[in-house]
Tab-separated table of C-alpha atoms and ligand atoms in Angstrom:
chain	number	residue	atom	x	y	z
A	154	MET	CA	0.000	0.000	0.000
A	155	THR	CA	2.787	2.400	0.919
A	156	GLN	CA	4.342	1.761	-2.474
A	157	LYS	CA	1.038	2.441	-4.173
A	158	VAL	CA	0.646	5.689	-2.260
A	159	ASP	CA	4.148	6.788	-3.158
A	160	LYS	CA	3.492	6.005	-6.802
A	161	ILE	CA	0.287	8.045	-6.810
A	162	LYS	CA	2.039	10.901	-5.027
A	163	GLU	CA	4.705	10.867	-7.692
A	164	GLU	CA	2.087	10.817	-10.454
A	165	ILE	CA	0.284	13.797	-8.971
A	166	LYS	CA	3.493	15.742	-8.669
A	167	CYS	CA	4.713	14.957	-12.170
A	168	PHE	CA	1.466	15.527	-14.017
A	169	HIS	CA	2.048	18.487	-16.298
A	170	ILE	CA	-0.897	20.847	-16.474
A	171	LYS	CA	-0.556	23.397	-19.225
A	172	THR	CA	-4.083	24.016	-20.392
A	173	TYR	CA	-7.598	23.801	-19.043
A	174	ASN	CA	-7.948	20.564	-20.978
A	175	ASP	CA	-4.954	19.146	-19.082
A	176	LEU	CA	-6.535	20.336	-15.868
A	177	GLU	CA	-9.737	18.480	-16.614
A	178	THR	CA	-7.837	15.296	-17.539
A	179	PHE	CA	-5.895	15.596	-14.299
A	180	ARG	CA	-9.029	16.053	-12.238
A	181	ILE	CA	-10.795	13.120	-13.876
A	182	LYS	CA	-7.738	10.905	-13.575
A	183	PHE	CA	-7.608	11.261	-9.800
A	184	LEU	CA	-11.023	12.421	-8.674
A	185	GLY	CA	-13.327	11.347	-11.528
A	186	LYS	CA	-16.598	10.016	-10.124
A	187	LYS	CA	-16.308	6.539	-11.559
A	188	LYS	CA	-12.713	5.758	-12.392
A	189	GLY	CA	-10.694	8.366	-10.527
A	190	ILE	CA	-7.697	6.726	-8.858
A	191	LEU	CA	-8.477	8.262	-5.493
A	192	THR	CA	-12.209	7.674	-5.858
A	193	ILE	CA	-11.544	3.965	-6.310
A	194	LEU	CA	-9.260	3.922	-3.304
A	195	PHE	CA	-11.962	5.613	-1.225
A	196	LYS	CA	-14.398	2.914	-2.336
A	197	GLU	CA	-11.961	0.187	-1.393
A	198	LEU	CA	-11.675	1.562	2.111
A	199	LYS	CA	-15.106	0.138	2.856
A	200	LYS	CA	-13.723	-3.341	2.458
A	201	ILE	CA	-10.990	-3.158	5.093
A	202	SER	CA	-11.046	-3.112	8.880
A	203	ILE	CA	-11.989	-0.002	10.783
A	204	TYR	CA	-8.505	0.288	12.190
A	205	LYS	CA	-6.807	0.273	8.816
A	206	ARG	CA	-9.570	2.339	7.328
A	207	LYS	CA	-8.681	5.231	9.613
A	208	ILE	CA	-4.989	5.142	8.680
A	209	TYR	CA	-5.489	4.781	4.941
A	210	GLY	CA	-8.401	7.145	4.929
A	211	LYS	CA	-6.136	9.845	6.277
A	212	ILE	CA	-3.463	9.090	3.662
A	213	ILE	CA	-5.915	9.104	0.759
A	214	ASN	CA	-7.407	12.351	2.032
A	215	GLU	CA	-3.973	13.885	1.994
A	216	LEU	CA	-3.540	12.763	-1.612
A	217	LYS	CA	-6.891	14.225	-2.453
A	218	LYS	CA	-5.808	17.523	-0.938
A	219	GLU	CA	-2.646	17.485	-3.033
A	220	VAL	CA	-4.735	17.044	-6.176
A	221	GLN	CA	-7.062	19.864	-5.164
A	222	ASP	CA	-4.168	22.155	-4.308
A	223	LYS	CA	-2.604	21.569	-7.685
A	224	ILE	CA	-5.893	22.399	-9.363
A	225	LYS	CA	-6.187	25.605	-7.342
A	226	VAL	CA	-2.668	26.712	-8.112
A	227	PHE	CA	-3.277	26.332	-11.832
A	228	GLN	CA	-6.602	28.157	-11.644
A	229	SER	CA	-5.260	31.119	-9.750
A	230	LYS	CA	-2.385	31.464	-12.211
A	231	ASN	CA	-4.627	31.186	-15.236
A	232	ASP	CA	-7.608	33.150	-14.143
A	233	ILE	CA	-10.716	31.793	-15.853
A	234	GLN	CA	-11.603	35.250	-17.112
A	235	ASN	CA	-8.276	35.544	-18.898
A	236	ASP	CA	-8.847	32.312	-20.652
A	237	LYS	CA	-12.320	33.413	-21.693
A	238	LYS	CA	-10.927	36.690	-22.968
A	239	LEU	CA	-8.500	34.800	-25.134
A	240	LYS	CA	-11.424	33.044	-26.679
A	241	LEU	CA	-12.939	36.383	-27.740
A	242	ASP	CA	-12.797	37.108	-31.402
A	243	PRO	CA	-11.422	40.637	-31.639
A	244	THR	CA	-12.420	40.878	-35.287
A	245	ILE	CA	-16.135	40.932	-34.428
A	246	PRO	CA	-17.381	44.526	-34.885
A	247	GLY	CA	-18.121	46.336	-31.616
A	248	ARG	CA	-21.576	47.271	-30.444
A	249	SER	CA	-22.543	50.449	-32.229
A	250	ILE	CA	-23.532	53.472	-30.179
A	251	GLU	CA	-26.778	54.979	-31.384
A	252	ILE	CA	-26.575	58.656	-32.086
A	253	GLY	CA	-29.474	60.487	-30.516
A	254	SER	CA	-31.446	63.324	-32.010
A	255	ARG	CA	-32.869	66.572	-30.812
A	256	HIS	CA	-36.345	66.539	-29.321
A	257	PRO	CA	-38.934	68.101	-31.670
A	258	LEU	CA	-39.626	70.836	-29.119
A	259	SER	CA	-35.917	71.652	-28.935
A	260	LEU	CA	-35.857	71.887	-32.723
A	261	ILE	CA	-38.721	74.386	-32.721
A	262	LYS	CA	-37.085	76.280	-29.877
A	263	LYS	CA	-33.893	76.600	-31.898
A	264	ARG	CA	-35.814	77.773	-34.955
A	265	ILE	CA	-37.622	80.442	-32.939
A	266	ILE	CA	-34.404	81.674	-31.355
A	267	ASP	CA	-32.689	81.875	-34.761
A	268	ILE	CA	-35.584	83.890	-36.196
A	269	PHE	CA	-35.542	86.468	-33.412
A	270	ILE	CA	-31.768	86.715	-33.089
A	271	LYS	CA	-31.764	87.900	-36.716
A	272	ILE	CA	-33.817	90.971	-35.814
A	273	GLY	CA	-31.766	91.953	-32.812
A	274	PHE	CA	-33.420	90.059	-29.973
A	275	SER	CA	-31.206	88.584	-27.289
A	276	TYR	CA	-32.016	85.343	-25.520
A	277	VAL	CA	-32.411	85.104	-21.731
A	278	ASP	CA	-33.532	82.467	-19.215
A	279	GLY	CA	-35.672	82.819	-16.127
A	280	PRO	CA	-36.462	80.651	-13.096
A	281	GLU	CA	-39.319	78.130	-13.175
A	282	ILE	CA	-39.996	78.658	-9.475
A	283	GLU	CA	-41.333	82.147	-8.985
A	284	ASP	CA	-42.757	84.367	-6.286
A	285	ASP	CA	-46.164	85.950	-6.514
A	286	TRP	CA	-44.814	89.403	-7.353
A	287	HIS	CA	-42.910	88.383	-10.517
A	288	ASN	CA	-45.607	85.999	-11.775
A	289	PHE	CA	-48.696	88.068	-10.928
A	290	THR	CA	-48.575	91.332	-9.015
A	291	ALA	CA	-45.915	93.147	-11.044
A	292	LEU	CA	-47.753	92.073	-14.184
A	293	ASN	CA	-50.793	93.984	-13.022
A	294	ILE	CA	-52.612	90.938	-11.689
A	295	PRO	CA	-53.387	91.887	-8.078
A	296	ILE	CA	-54.353	89.337	-5.424
A	297	SER	CA	-57.974	88.148	-5.693
A	298	HIS	CA	-58.228	89.632	-9.166
A	299	PRO	CA	-60.376	87.327	-11.329
A	300	SER	CA	-57.692	87.188	-14.015
A	301	ARG	CA	-55.615	84.990	-11.691
A	302	GLU	CA	-58.195	82.320	-12.384
A	303	MET	CA	-57.110	82.337	-16.020
A	304	GLN	CA	-54.037	80.376	-14.976
A	305	ASP	CA	-54.698	77.673	-12.418
A	306	THR	CA	-51.551	77.697	-10.348
A	307	PHE	CA	-49.387	75.115	-8.599
A	308	PHE	CA	-48.310	76.667	-5.323
A	309	LEU	CA	-45.182	75.401	-3.605
A	310	CYS	CA	-45.967	77.401	-0.466
A	311	LYS	CA	-48.366	80.063	0.685
A	312	ASN	CA	-47.562	83.263	2.589
A	313	PRO	CA	-45.241	84.160	1.072
A	314	ASP	CA	-46.565	82.633	-2.124
A	315	ILE	CA	-43.993	80.626	-4.041
A	316	LEU	CA	-45.231	78.879	-7.163
A	317	LEU	CA	-44.353	77.204	-10.433
A	318	ARG	CA	-44.512	80.018	-12.973
A	319	THR	CA	-47.711	79.946	-14.978
A	320	HIS	CA	-46.216	81.878	-17.880
A	321	THR	CA	-42.904	83.253	-19.085
A	322	SER	CA	-44.152	86.824	-18.682
A	323	SER	CA	-42.389	86.781	-15.309
A	324	VAL	CA	-39.130	86.938	-17.270
A	325	GLN	CA	-40.207	90.367	-18.595
A	326	ILE	CA	-40.350	91.644	-15.033
A	327	ARG	CA	-37.004	90.135	-14.035
A	328	TYR	CA	-35.282	91.537	-17.095
A	329	MET	CA	-36.870	94.981	-17.032
A	330	LYS	CA	-36.009	95.419	-13.352
A	331	LYS	CA	-32.313	94.883	-14.074
A	332	HIS	CA	-31.847	96.620	-17.436
A	333	CYS	CA	-32.461	100.022	-18.910
A	334	PRO	CA	-34.321	100.260	-22.215
A	335	PRO	CA	-34.049	99.971	-25.130
A	336	PHE	CA	-34.049	96.178	-25.317
A	337	ARG	CA	-35.421	93.317	-27.357
A	338	VAL	CA	-35.543	90.065	-25.469
A	339	LEU	CA	-36.683	86.498	-26.075
A	340	SER	CA	-37.073	83.766	-23.482
A	341	ILE	CA	-38.240	80.178	-23.827
A	342	GLY	CA	-38.978	77.733	-21.053
A	343	LYS	CA	-41.368	75.503	-19.158
A	344	VAL	CA	-44.531	76.856	-17.567
A	345	TYR	CA	-46.993	75.017	-15.335
A	346	ARG	CA	-50.755	75.101	-14.995
A	347	ASN	CA	-53.092	72.822	-13.139
A	348	GLU	CA	-54.921	71.642	-16.223
A	349	THR	CA	-56.459	68.286	-17.010
A	350	ILE	CA	-54.163	66.270	-19.210
A	351	SER	CA	-55.649	65.669	-22.643
A	352	SER	CA	-54.564	65.557	-26.269
A	353	ARG	CA	-54.534	69.374	-26.276
A	354	SER	CA	-53.386	70.326	-22.770
A	355	ASN	CA	-50.921	69.236	-20.151
A	356	PHE	CA	-49.865	70.379	-16.667
A	357	MET	CA	-46.628	71.676	-18.202
A	358	PHE	CA	-45.820	73.206	-21.546
A	359	HIS	CA	-43.155	75.379	-23.123
A	360	GLN	CA	-43.686	79.031	-23.792
A	361	ALA	CA	-41.756	81.550	-25.817
A	362	GLU	CA	-41.967	85.129	-24.613
A	363	GLY	CA	-40.726	88.129	-26.487
A	364	PHE	CA	-40.751	91.789	-25.544
A	365	TYR	CA	-39.423	94.989	-26.972
A	366	ILE	CA	-39.151	98.317	-25.185
A	367	ASP	CA	-37.949	101.543	-26.717
A	368	LYS	CA	-39.117	105.078	-27.360
A	369	LYS	CA	-42.136	105.154	-29.678
A	370	VAL	CA	-42.699	101.423	-30.057
A	371	SER	CA	-46.145	101.063	-31.562
A	372	PHE	CA	-48.758	98.412	-32.239
A	373	SER	CA	-47.689	98.353	-35.880
A	374	ASP	CA	-44.171	97.325	-34.740
A	375	LEU	CA	-45.790	94.464	-32.873
A	376	LYS	CA	-47.823	93.402	-35.909
A	377	GLN	CA	-44.836	93.605	-38.194
A	378	THR	CA	-42.655	91.559	-35.847
A	379	ILE	CA	-45.283	88.843	-35.446
A	380	HIS	CA	-45.828	88.788	-39.184
A	381	TYR	CA	-42.096	88.407	-39.830
A	382	PHE	CA	-41.958	85.586	-37.269
A	383	ILE	CA	-44.888	83.633	-38.726
A	384	ILE	CA	-43.656	84.006	-42.299
A	385	SER	CA	-40.163	82.849	-41.260
A	386	LEU	CA	-41.563	79.807	-39.521
A	387	PHE	CA	-44.410	78.741	-41.792
A	388	GLY	CA	-43.750	80.357	-45.120
A	389	ASN	CA	-46.652	82.312	-46.545
A	390	ALA	CA	-49.229	81.644	-43.833
A	391	LYS	CA	-52.427	83.583	-43.335
A	392	ILE	CA	-52.741	85.194	-39.896
A	393	ARG	CA	-55.235	87.390	-38.115
A	394	PHE	CA	-55.204	89.536	-34.961
A	395	ARG	CA	-58.236	89.257	-32.682
A	396	PRO	CA	-58.885	91.690	-29.823
A	397	SER	CA	-58.356	90.017	-26.471
A	398	TYR	CA	-57.580	90.735	-22.839
A	399	PHE	CA	-54.455	90.315	-20.735
A	400	PRO	CA	-53.946	92.296	-17.524
A	401	PHE	CA	-50.382	93.203	-18.497
A	402	THR	CA	-51.021	94.442	-22.034
A	403	GLU	CA	-53.284	97.161	-23.389
A	404	PRO	CA	-54.472	96.820	-26.070
A	405	SER	CA	-54.210	93.046	-26.197
A	406	ALA	CA	-54.672	90.642	-29.065
A	407	GLU	CA	-54.738	86.984	-29.895
A	408	VAL	CA	-53.031	85.792	-33.075
A	409	ASP	CA	-54.585	83.000	-35.130
A	410	ILE	CA	-53.068	81.125	-38.010
A	411	TYR	CA	-55.079	79.588	-40.830
A	412	CYS	CA	-54.381	75.917	-41.221
A	413	ASN	CA	-56.319	72.743	-42.018
A	414	ASN	CA	-59.320	74.793	-43.154
A	415	GLY	CA	-59.668	76.637	-39.888
A	416	TRP	CA	-58.198	79.304	-37.589
A	417	LEU	CA	-55.934	78.113	-34.815
A	418	GLU	CA	-55.007	80.372	-31.943
A	419	ILE	CA	-51.250	80.418	-31.476
A	420	MET	CA	-50.258	83.390	-29.342
A	421	GLY	CA	-51.237	86.222	-27.097
A	422	CYS	CA	-49.725	89.670	-27.449
A	423	GLY	CA	-50.208	93.349	-26.846
A	424	MET	CA	-48.686	96.680	-25.880
A	425	ILE	CA	-47.152	96.421	-22.412
A	426	ASP	CA	-49.469	98.154	-19.940
A	427	PRO	CA	-47.922	101.404	-18.619
A	428	LYS	CA	-48.653	100.162	-15.087
A	429	VAL	CA	-46.304	97.212	-15.661
A	430	LEU	CA	-43.563	99.576	-16.831
A	431	GLU	CA	-44.061	101.715	-13.729
A	432	ASN	CA	-43.823	98.615	-11.522
A	433	VAL	CA	-40.283	98.070	-12.786
A	434	ASN	CA	-39.358	101.756	-12.720
A	435	ILE	CA	-39.459	102.399	-16.437
A	436	ASP	CA	-40.907	105.778	-17.351
A	437	SER	CA	-44.027	105.008	-19.364
A	438	GLU	CA	-44.155	108.607	-20.607
A	439	ILE	CA	-40.890	108.031	-22.471
A	440	TYR	CA	-40.945	104.326	-23.207
A	441	SER	CA	-43.450	101.950	-24.664
A	442	GLY	CA	-43.219	98.355	-25.733
A	443	PHE	CA	-44.910	95.216	-26.859
A	444	ALA	CA	-44.879	91.627	-25.644
A	445	PHE	CA	-46.053	88.295	-26.961
A	446	GLY	CA	-46.269	84.769	-25.635
A	447	LEU	CA	-46.830	81.498	-27.459
A	448	GLY	CA	-46.958	77.788	-26.709
A	449	ILE	CA	-44.232	75.735	-28.355
A	450	GLU	CA	-46.183	72.455	-28.206
A	451	ARG	CA	-49.012	74.069	-30.159
A	452	LEU	CA	-46.637	75.305	-32.840
A	453	ALA	CA	-45.037	71.881	-33.113
A	454	LEU	CA	-48.497	70.319	-33.551
A	455	ILE	CA	-48.972	72.448	-36.650
A	456	ILE	CA	-45.446	72.111	-38.011
A	457	TYR	CA	-45.193	68.344	-37.546
A	458	GLN	CA	-48.914	67.558	-37.980
A	459	ILE	CA	-49.083	65.909	-34.563
A	460	LYS	CA	-52.513	65.212	-33.081
A	461	ASP	CA	-51.781	64.602	-29.393
A	462	ILE	CA	-49.357	66.680	-27.326
A	463	ARG	CA	-48.833	63.856	-24.815
A	464	ILE	CA	-46.588	62.123	-27.349
A	465	TYR	CA	-43.834	64.708	-26.751
A	466	PHE	CA	-43.157	63.288	-23.314
A	467	ASP	CA	-43.815	59.581	-23.861
A	468	ASN	CA	-40.136	58.913	-24.547
A	469	ASP	CA	-41.147	56.763	-27.476
A	470	ILE	CA	-38.011	56.204	-29.533
A	471	ARG	CA	-40.081	55.426	-32.652
A	472	PHE	CA	-41.547	58.936	-32.481
A	473	LEU	CA	-38.338	60.722	-31.508
A	474	LYS	CA	-36.243	59.007	-34.173
A	475	GLN	CA	-38.266	60.660	-36.910
A	476	PHE	CA	-36.632	64.010	-36.157
A	477	LYS	CA	-33.096	62.734	-36.646
A	478	SER	CA	-32.683	64.208	-40.092
A	479	GLU	CA	-33.380	67.691	-38.751
A	480	PHE	CA	-30.545	67.554	-36.227
B	287	LIG	N1	-48.595	85.377	-20.647
B	287	LIG	C1	-49.694	85.158	-21.539
B	287	LIG	C2	-50.238	83.732	-21.318
B	287	LIG	O1	-49.529	82.915	-20.818
B	287	LIG	C3	-49.308	85.337	-22.967
B	287	LIG	C4	-48.916	86.732	-23.282
B	287	LIG	C5	-47.604	87.124	-23.210
B	287	LIG	C6	-49.888	87.650	-23.653
B	287	LIG	C7	-47.242	88.418	-23.510
B	287	LIG	C8	-49.543	88.949	-23.939
B	287	LIG	C9	-48.249	89.333	-23.888
B	287	LIG	O2	-51.347	83.441	-21.634
């Protein structure tokens, strides 16, 4: 038996393991379930006396440990991952990275900015979280005035009232407070109103706001500017001005565009109310100005012939991909 053990020991030691195939042969040779040398010896143990069984059992266990150690040494040297990596075919093309595209609303936003930059407007941003004064009071919408109902508001806190801006007209106030006229300014951003979500309305939409203050700015300047804007965006479109009411403009108008055999309202506008100018310390005897505000989603509906505004925010790649070419 001792001779046998020595021989096995020698065999274990001398077995050359170079590859994972060798390793498997080695494992099967000694520990294979049916014919492994050590497995057979373990089986034979059952046939001998308990006394001898203990002695040989210990010896065979030691041999088994030697086999296992040798396996471990090989594995740690030739990390399985490395071997797998070697099996990779580096000639297979890599996974391609999809190039994204601009969101349709961003495309319209860019078009609007480009149009107004050409006629001397500069672009500014304003905060989406506003206080009551910038969103309402300074714009000639006093507390408990019925016109506040026109824009159902999301309040973040009351007293003092902090809210999600209901329109971008608050940017007029912020800008006019800080700058001296003359100026021509455009701002585009998200506005929030507590409206029922439907194919035509959402609790959030994007608005573009423009305003122009100088000496002797007149309603005809406003009309001409809007006309230039519509023509630049739609080509030769038919538009009309309808009298309307906004607390911060006087006179006020609504602009409609003729499309799909009907008039579609696309923006509000008017001459900035002298009271608003006074609220931001601009002398209304010297200066006058106009302002306009329009919904970007609405415009995009017309431009892209979209029927439901909810699709803009569905994150549906099939929809978004269609605007790739316009990047
Ligand atoms: N702020 C108005 C609205 O959200 C739009 C508007 C802007 C009207 C500027 C007149 C002048 O409905």
